[in-house]
Tab-separated table of N, CA and C and ligand atoms in Angstrom:
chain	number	residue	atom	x	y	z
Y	171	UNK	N	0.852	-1.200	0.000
Y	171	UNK	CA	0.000	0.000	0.000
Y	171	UNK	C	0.889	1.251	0.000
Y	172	UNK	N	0.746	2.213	-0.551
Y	172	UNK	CA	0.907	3.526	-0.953
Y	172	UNK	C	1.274	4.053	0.681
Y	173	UNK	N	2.192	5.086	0.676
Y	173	UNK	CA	2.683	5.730	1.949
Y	173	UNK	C	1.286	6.425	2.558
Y	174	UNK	N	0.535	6.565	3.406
Y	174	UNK	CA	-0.327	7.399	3.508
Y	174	UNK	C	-0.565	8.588	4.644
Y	175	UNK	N	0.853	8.465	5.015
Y	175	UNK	CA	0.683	9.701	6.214
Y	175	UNK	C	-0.191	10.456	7.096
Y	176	UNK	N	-0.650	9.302	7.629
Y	176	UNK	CA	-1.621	10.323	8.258
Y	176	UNK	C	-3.232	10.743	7.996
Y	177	UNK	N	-3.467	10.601	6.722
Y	177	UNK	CA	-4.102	11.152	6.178
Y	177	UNK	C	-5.801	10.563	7.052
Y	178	UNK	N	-5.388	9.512	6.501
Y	178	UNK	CA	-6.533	8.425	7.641
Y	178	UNK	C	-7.395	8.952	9.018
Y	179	UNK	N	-6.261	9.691	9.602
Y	179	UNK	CA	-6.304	10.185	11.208
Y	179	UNK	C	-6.789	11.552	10.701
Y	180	UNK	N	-6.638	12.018	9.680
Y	180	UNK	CA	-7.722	13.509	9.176
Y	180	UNK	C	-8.801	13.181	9.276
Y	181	UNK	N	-8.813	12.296	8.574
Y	181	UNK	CA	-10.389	12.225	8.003
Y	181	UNK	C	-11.124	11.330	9.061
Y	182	UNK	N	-10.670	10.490	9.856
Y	182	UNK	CA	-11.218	10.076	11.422
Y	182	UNK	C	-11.640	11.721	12.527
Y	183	UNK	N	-10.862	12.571	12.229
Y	183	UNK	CA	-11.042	13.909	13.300
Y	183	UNK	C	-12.279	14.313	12.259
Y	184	UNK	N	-12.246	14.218	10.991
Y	184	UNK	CA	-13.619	14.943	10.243
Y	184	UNK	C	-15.078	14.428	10.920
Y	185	UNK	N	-14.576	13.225	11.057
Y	185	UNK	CA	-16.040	12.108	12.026
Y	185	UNK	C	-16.234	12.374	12.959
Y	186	UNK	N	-15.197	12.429	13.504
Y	186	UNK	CA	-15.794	13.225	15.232
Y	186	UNK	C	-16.106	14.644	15.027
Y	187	UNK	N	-15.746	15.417	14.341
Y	187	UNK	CA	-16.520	16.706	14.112
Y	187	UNK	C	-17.537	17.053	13.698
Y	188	UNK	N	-18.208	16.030	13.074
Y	188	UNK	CA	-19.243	15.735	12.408
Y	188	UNK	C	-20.168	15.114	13.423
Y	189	UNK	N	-19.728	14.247	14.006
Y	189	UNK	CA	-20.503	13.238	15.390
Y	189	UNK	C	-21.165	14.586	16.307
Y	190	UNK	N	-20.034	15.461	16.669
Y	190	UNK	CA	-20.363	16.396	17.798
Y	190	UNK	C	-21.271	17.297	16.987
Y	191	UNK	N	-21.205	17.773	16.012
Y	191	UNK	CA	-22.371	18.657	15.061
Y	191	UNK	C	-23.862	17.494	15.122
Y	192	UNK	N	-24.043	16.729	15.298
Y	192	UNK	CA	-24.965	15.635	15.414
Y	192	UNK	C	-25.125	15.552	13.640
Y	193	UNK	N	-24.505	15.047	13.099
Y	193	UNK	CA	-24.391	14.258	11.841
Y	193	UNK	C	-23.864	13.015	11.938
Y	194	UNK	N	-24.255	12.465	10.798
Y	194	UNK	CA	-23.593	10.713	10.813
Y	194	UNK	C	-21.591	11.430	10.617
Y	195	UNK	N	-21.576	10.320	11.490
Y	195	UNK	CA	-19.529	10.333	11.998
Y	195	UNK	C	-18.794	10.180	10.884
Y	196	UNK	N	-19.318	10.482	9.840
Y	196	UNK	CA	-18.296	9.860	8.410
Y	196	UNK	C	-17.509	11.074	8.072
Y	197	UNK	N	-16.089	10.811	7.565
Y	197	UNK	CA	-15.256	12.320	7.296
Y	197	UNK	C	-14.818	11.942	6.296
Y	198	UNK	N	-13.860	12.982	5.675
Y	198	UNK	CA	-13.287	12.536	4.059
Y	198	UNK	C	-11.906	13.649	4.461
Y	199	UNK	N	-10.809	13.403	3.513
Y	199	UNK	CA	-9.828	14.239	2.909
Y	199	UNK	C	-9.928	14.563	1.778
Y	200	UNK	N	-9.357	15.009	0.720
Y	200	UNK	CA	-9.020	14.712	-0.341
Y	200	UNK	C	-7.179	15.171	-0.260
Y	201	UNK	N	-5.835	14.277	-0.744
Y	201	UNK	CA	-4.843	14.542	-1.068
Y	201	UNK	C	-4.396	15.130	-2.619
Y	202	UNK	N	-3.687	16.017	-2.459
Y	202	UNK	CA	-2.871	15.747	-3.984
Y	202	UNK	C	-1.465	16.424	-3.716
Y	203	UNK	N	-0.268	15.884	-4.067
Y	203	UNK	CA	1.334	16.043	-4.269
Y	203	UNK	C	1.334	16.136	-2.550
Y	204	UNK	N	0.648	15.111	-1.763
Y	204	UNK	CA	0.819	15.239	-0.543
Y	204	UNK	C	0.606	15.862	0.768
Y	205	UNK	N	-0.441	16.781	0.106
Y	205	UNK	CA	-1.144	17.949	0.411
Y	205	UNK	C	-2.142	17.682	0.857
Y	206	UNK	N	-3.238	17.774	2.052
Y	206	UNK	CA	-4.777	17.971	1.768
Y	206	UNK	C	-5.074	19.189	1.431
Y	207	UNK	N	-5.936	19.346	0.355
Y	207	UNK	CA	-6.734	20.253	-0.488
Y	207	UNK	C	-7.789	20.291	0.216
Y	208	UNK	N	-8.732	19.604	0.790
Y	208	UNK	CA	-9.856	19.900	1.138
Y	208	UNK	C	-10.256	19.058	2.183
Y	209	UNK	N	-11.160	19.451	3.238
Y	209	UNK	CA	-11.648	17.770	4.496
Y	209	UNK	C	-13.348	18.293	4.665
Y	210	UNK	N	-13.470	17.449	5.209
Y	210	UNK	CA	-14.855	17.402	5.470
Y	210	UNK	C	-15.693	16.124	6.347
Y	211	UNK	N	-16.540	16.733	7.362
Y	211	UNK	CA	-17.353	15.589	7.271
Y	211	UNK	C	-18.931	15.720	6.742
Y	212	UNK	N	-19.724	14.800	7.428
Y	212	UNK	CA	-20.728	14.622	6.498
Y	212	UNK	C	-21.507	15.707	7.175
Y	213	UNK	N	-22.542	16.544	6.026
Y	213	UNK	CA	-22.900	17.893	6.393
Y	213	UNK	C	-24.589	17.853	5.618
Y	214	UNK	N	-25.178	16.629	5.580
Y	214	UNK	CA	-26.317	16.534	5.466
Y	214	UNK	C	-27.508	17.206	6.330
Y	215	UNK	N	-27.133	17.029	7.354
Y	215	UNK	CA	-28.457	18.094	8.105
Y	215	UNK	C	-28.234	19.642	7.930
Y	216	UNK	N	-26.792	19.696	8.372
Y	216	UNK	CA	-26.457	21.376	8.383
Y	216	UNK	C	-27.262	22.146	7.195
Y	217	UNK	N	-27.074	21.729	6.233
Y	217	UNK	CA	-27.596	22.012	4.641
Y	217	UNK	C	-29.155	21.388	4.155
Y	218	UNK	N	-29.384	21.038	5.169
Y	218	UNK	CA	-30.868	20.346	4.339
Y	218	UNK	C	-30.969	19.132	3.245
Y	219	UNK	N	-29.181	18.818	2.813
Y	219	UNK	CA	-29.000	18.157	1.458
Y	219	UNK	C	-28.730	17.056	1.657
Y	220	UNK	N	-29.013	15.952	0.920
Y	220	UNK	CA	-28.682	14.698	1.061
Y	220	UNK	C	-27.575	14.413	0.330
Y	221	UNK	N	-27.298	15.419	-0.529
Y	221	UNK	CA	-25.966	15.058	-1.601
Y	221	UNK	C	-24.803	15.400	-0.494
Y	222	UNK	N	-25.064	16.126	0.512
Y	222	UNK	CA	-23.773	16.567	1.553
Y	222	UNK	C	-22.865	15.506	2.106
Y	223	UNK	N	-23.015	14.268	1.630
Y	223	UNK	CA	-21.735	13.343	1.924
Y	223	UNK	C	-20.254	14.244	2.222
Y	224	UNK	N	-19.528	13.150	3.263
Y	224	UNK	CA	-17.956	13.727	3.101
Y	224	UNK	C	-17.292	14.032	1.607
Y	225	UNK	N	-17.389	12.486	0.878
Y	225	UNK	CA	-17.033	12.600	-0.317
Y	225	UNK	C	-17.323	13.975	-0.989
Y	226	UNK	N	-18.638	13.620	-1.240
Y	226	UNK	CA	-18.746	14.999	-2.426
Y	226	UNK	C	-18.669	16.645	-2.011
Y	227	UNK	N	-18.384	16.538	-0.565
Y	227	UNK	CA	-17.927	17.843	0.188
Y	227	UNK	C	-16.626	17.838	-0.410
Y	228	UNK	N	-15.913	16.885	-0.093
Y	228	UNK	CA	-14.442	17.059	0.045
Y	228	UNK	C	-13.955	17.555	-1.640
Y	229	UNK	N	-14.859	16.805	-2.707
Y	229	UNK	CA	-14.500	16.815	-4.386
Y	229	UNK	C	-15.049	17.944	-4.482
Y	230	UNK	N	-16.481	18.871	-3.948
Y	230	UNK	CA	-16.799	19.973	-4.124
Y	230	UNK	C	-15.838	21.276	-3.878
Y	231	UNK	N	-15.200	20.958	-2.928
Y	231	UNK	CA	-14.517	21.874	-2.603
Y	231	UNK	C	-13.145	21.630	-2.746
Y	232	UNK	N	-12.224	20.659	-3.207
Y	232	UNK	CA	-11.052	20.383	-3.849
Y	232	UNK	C	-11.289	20.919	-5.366
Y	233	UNK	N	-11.918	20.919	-6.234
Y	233	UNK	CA	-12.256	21.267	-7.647
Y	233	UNK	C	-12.094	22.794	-7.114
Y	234	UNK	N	-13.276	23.338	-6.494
Y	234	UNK	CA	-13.093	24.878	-6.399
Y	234	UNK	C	-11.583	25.234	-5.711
Y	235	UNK	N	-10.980	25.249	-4.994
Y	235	UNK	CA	-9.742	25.244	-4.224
Y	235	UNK	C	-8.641	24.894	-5.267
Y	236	UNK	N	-8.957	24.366	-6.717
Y	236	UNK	CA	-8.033	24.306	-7.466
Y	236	UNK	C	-7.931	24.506	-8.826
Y	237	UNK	N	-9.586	25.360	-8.814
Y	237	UNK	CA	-10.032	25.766	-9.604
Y	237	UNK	C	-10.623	24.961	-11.183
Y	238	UNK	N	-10.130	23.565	-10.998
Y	238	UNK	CA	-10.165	22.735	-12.242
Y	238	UNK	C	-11.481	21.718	-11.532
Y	239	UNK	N	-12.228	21.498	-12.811
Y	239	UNK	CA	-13.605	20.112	-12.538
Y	239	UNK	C	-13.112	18.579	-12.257
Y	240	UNK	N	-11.803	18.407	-12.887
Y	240	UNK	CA	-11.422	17.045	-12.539
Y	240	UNK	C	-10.386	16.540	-11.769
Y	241	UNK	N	-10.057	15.753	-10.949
Y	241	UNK	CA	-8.779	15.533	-9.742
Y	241	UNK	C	-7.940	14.783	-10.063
Y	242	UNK	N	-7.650	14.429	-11.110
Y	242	UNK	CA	-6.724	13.308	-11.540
Y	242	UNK	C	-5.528	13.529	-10.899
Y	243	UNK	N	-5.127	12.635	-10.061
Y	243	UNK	CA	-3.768	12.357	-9.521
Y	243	UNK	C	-4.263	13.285	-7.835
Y	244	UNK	N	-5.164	12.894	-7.601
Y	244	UNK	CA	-5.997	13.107	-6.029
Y	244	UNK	C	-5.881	11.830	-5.975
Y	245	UNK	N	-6.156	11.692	-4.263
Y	245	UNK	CA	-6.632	10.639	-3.760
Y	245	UNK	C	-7.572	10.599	-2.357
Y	246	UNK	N	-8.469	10.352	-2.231
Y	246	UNK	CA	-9.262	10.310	-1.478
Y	246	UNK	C	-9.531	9.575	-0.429
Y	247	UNK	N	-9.684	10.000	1.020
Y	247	UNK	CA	-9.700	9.356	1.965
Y	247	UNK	C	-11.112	9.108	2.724
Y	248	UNK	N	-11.648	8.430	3.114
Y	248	UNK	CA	-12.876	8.410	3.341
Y	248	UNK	C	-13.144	7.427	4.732
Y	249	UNK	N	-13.821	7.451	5.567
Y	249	UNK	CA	-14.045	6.666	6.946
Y	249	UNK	C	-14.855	5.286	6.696
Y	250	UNK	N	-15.529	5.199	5.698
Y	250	UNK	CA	-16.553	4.733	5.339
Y	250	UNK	C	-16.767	3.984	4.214
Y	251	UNK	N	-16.938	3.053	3.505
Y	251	UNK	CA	-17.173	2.346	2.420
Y	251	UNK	C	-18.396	3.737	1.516
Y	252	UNK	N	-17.680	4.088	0.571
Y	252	UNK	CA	-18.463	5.163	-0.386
Y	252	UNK	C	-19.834	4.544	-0.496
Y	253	UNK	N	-21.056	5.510	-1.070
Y	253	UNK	CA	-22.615	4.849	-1.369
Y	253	UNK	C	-22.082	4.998	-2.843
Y	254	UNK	N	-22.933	4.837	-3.426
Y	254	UNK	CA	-23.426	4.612	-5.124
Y	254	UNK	C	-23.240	6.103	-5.755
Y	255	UNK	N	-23.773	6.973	-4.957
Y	255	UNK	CA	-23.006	8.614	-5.193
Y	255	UNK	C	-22.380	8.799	-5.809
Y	256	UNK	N	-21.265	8.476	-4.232
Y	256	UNK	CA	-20.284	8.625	-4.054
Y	256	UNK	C	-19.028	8.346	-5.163
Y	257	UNK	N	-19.278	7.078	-5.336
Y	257	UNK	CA	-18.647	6.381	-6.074
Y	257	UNK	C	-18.861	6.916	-7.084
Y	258	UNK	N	-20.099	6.726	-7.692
Y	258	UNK	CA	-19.876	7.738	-9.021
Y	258	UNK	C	-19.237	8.982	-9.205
Y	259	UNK	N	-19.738	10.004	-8.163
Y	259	UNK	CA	-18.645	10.999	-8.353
Y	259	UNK	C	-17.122	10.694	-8.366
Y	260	UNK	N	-16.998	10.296	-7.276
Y	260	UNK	CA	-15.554	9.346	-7.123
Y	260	UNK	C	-15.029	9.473	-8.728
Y	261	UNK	N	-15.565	8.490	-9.204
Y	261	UNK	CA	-15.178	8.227	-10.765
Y	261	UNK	C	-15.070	9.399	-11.753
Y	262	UNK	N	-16.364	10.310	-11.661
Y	262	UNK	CA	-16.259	10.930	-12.490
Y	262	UNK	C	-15.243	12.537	-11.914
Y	263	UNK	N	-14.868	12.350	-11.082
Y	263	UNK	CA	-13.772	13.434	-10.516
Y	263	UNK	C	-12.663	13.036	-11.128
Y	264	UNK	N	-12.487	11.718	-11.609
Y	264	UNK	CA	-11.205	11.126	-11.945
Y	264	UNK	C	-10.173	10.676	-10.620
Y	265	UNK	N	-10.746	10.826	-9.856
Y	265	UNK	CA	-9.687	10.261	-8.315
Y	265	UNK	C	-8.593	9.173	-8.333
Y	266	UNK	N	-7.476	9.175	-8.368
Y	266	UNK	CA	-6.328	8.059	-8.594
Y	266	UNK	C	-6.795	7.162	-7.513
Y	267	UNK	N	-6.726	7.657	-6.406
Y	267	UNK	CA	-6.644	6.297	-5.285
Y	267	UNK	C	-7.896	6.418	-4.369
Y	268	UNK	N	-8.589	5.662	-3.639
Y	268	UNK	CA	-9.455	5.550	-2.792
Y	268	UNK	C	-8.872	4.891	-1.628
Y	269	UNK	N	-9.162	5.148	-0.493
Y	269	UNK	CA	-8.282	4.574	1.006
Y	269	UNK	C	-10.058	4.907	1.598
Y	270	UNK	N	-10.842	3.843	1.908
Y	270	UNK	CA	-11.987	3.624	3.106
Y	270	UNK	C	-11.691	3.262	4.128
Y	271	UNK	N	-12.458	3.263	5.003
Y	271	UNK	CA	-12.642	2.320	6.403
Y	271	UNK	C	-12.655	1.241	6.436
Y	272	UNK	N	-14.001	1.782	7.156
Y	272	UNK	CA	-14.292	0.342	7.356
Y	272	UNK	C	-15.357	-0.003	6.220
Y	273	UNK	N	-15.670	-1.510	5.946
Y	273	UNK	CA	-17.301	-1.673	4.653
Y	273	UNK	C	-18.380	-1.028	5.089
Y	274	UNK	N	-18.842	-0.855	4.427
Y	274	UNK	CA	-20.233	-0.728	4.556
Y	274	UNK	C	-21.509	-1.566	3.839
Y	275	UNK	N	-22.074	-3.105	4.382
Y	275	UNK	CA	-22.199	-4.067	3.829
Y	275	UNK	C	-24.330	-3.296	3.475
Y	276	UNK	N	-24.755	-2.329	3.983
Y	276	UNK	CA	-25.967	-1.852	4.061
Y	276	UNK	C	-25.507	-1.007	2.763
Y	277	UNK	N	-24.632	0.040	2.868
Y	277	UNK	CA	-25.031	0.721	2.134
Y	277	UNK	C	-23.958	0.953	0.451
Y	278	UNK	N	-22.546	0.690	0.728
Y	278	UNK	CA	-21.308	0.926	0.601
Y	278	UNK	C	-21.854	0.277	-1.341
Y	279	UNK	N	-21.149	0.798	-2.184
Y	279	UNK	CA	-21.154	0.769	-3.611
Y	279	UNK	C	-19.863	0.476	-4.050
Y	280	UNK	N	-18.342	-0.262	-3.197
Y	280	UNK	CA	-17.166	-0.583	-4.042
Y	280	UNK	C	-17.036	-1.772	-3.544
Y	281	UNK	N	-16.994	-2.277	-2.535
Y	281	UNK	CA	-17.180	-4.146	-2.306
Y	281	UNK	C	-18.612	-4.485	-1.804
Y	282	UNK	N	-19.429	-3.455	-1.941
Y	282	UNK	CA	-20.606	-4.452	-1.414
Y	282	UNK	C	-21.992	-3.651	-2.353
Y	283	UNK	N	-23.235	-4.200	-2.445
Y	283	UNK	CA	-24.135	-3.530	-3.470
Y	283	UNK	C	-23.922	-3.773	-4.710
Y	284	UNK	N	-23.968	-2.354	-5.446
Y	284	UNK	CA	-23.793	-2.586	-6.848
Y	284	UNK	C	-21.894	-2.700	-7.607
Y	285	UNK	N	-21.669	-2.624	-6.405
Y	285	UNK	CA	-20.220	-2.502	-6.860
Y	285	UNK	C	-19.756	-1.641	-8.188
Y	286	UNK	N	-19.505	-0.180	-7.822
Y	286	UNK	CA	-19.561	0.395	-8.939
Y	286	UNK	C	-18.875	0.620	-9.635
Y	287	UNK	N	-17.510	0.182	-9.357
Y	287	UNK	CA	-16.619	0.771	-10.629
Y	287	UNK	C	-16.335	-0.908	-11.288
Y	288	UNK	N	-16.656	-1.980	-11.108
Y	288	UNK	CA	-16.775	-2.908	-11.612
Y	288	UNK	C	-17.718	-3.115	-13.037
Y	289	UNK	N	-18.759	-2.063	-12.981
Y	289	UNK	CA	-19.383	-2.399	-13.962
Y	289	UNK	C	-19.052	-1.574	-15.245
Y	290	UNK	N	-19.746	-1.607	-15.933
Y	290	UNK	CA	-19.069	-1.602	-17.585
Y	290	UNK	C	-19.809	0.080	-17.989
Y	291	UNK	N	-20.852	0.336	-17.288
Y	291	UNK	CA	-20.578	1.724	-17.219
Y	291	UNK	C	-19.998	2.665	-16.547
Y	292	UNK	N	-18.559	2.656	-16.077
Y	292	UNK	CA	-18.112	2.727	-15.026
Y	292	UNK	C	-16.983	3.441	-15.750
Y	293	UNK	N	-16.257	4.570	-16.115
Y	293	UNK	CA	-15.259	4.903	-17.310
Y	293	UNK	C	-13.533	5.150	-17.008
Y	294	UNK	N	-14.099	5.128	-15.430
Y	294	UNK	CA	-12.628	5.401	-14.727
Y	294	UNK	C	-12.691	4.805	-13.385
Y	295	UNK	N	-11.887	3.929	-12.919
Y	295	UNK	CA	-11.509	3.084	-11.657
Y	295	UNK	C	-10.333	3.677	-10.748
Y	296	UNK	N	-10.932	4.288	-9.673
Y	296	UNK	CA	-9.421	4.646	-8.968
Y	296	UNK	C	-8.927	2.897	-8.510
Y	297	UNK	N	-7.590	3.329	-7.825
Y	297	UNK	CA	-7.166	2.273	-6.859
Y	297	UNK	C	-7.905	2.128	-5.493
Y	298	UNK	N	-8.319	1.115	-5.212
Y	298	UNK	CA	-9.155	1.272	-4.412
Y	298	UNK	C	-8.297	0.268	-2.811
Y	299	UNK	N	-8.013	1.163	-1.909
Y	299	UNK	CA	-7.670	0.310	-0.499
Y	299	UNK	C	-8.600	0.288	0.692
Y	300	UNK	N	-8.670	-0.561	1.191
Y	300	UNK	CA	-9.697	-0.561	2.301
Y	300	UNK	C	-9.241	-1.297	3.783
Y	301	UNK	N	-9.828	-0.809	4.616
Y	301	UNK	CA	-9.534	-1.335	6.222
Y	301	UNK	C	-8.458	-0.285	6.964
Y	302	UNK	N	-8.359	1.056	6.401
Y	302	UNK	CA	-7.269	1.723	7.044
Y	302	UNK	C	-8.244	2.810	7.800
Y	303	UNK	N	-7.948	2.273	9.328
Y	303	UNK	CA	-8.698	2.986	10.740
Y	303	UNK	C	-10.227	2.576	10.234
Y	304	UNK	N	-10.196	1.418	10.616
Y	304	UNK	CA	-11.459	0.369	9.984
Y	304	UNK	C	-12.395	0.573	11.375
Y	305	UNK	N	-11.238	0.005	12.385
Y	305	UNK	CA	-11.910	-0.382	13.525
Y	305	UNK	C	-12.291	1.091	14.328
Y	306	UNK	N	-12.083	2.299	14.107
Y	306	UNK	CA	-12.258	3.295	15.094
Y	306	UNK	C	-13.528	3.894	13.949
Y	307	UNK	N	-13.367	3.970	12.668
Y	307	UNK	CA	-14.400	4.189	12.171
Y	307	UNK	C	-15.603	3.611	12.054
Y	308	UNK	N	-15.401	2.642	12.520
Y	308	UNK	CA	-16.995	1.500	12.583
Y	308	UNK	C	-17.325	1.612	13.913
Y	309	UNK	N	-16.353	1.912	15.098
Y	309	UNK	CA	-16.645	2.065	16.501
Y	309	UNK	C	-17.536	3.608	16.467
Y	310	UNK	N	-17.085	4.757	15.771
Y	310	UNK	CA	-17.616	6.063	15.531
Y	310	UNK	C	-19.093	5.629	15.090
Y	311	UNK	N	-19.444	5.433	14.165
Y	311	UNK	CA	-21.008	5.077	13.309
Y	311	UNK	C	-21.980	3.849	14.767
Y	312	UNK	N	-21.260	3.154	14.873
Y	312	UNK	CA	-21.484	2.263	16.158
Y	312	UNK	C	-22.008	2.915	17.050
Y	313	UNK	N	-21.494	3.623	17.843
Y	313	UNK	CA	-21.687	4.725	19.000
Y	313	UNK	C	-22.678	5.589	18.845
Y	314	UNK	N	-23.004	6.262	17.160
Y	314	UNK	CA	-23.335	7.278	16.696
Y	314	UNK	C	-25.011	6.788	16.670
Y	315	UNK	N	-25.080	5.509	16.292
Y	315	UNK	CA	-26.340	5.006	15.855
Y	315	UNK	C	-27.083	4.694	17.494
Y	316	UNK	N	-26.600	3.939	18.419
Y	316	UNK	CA	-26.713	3.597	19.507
Y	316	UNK	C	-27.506	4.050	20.117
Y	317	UNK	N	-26.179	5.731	20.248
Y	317	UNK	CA	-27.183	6.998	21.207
Y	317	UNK	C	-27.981	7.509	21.079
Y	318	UNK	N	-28.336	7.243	19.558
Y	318	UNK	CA	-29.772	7.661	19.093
Y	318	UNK	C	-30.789	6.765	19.257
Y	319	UNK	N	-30.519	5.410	18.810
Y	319	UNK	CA	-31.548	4.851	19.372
Y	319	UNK	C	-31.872	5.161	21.207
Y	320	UNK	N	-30.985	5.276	21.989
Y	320	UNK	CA	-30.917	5.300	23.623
Y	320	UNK	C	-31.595	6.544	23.545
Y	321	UNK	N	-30.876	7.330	22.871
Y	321	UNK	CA	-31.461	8.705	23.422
Y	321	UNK	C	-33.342	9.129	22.880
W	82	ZN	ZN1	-22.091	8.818	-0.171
């Protein structure tokens, strides 16, 4: 696997920032030449929007921050097994590498579901790694879901 500095432990602090805003715990980076360009976590209530994923926070605002529509030679960090979205954007951002969490066997679109860059309408495949800060990110969503049911 690819050096990843850290990057992982960004986008884990995006989840807990997101947890304490009372949103689902999911965070994102986006890297490029080693850099984060952009973080985020998930910002669906704040906004009213359901498109407010980490992901497409993080590609929304890496594109503007670099002024260009496509990320080729980004790589994206994410807490979470991407949805079907996601992934599509994913793809169509052009993203070199993908680094998830933990799966996501409910909802997740790159090993579980429709599996999306597997299929044949699918025009660009990042590298895709998975299980890096698996276990603190599934403990975050874990916790997150819990206290709501408790509470
Ligand atoms: Zn998503």
């Amino acid at each position: 696997m690819p050096n990843t500095d850290g990057f992982m432990d960004a986008a884990l602090a995006e989840a807990r920032d997101a947890a304490a805003r009372g949103e689902v715990p999911i965070g994102a980076v986006l890297v490029l030449d080693g850099e984060i360009v952009a973080r985020s976590g998930n910002r669906t209530r704040a906004g009213n929007d359901v498109t407010a994923h980490a992901e497409i926070a993080v590609i929304r605002e890496g594109s503007a921050a670099l002024g260009q529509e496509r990320l080729a030679g980004a790589d994206l960090y994410v807490t979470l097994e991407p949805c079907t979205m996601c992934a599509a954007a994913i793809s169509f951002a052009r993203i070199r590498r993908l680094y998830y969490g933990a799966e996501d066997p409910k909802g997740g679109a790159v090993d579980n579901g429709v599996r999306f860059f597997s299929q044949p309408t699918c025009h660009h495949t990042p590298e895709v790694y998975s299980g890096l800060g698996e276990t603190e990110a599934a403990s975050l969503l874990t916790g997150f879901f819990k206290g709501k049911r408790e509470g």
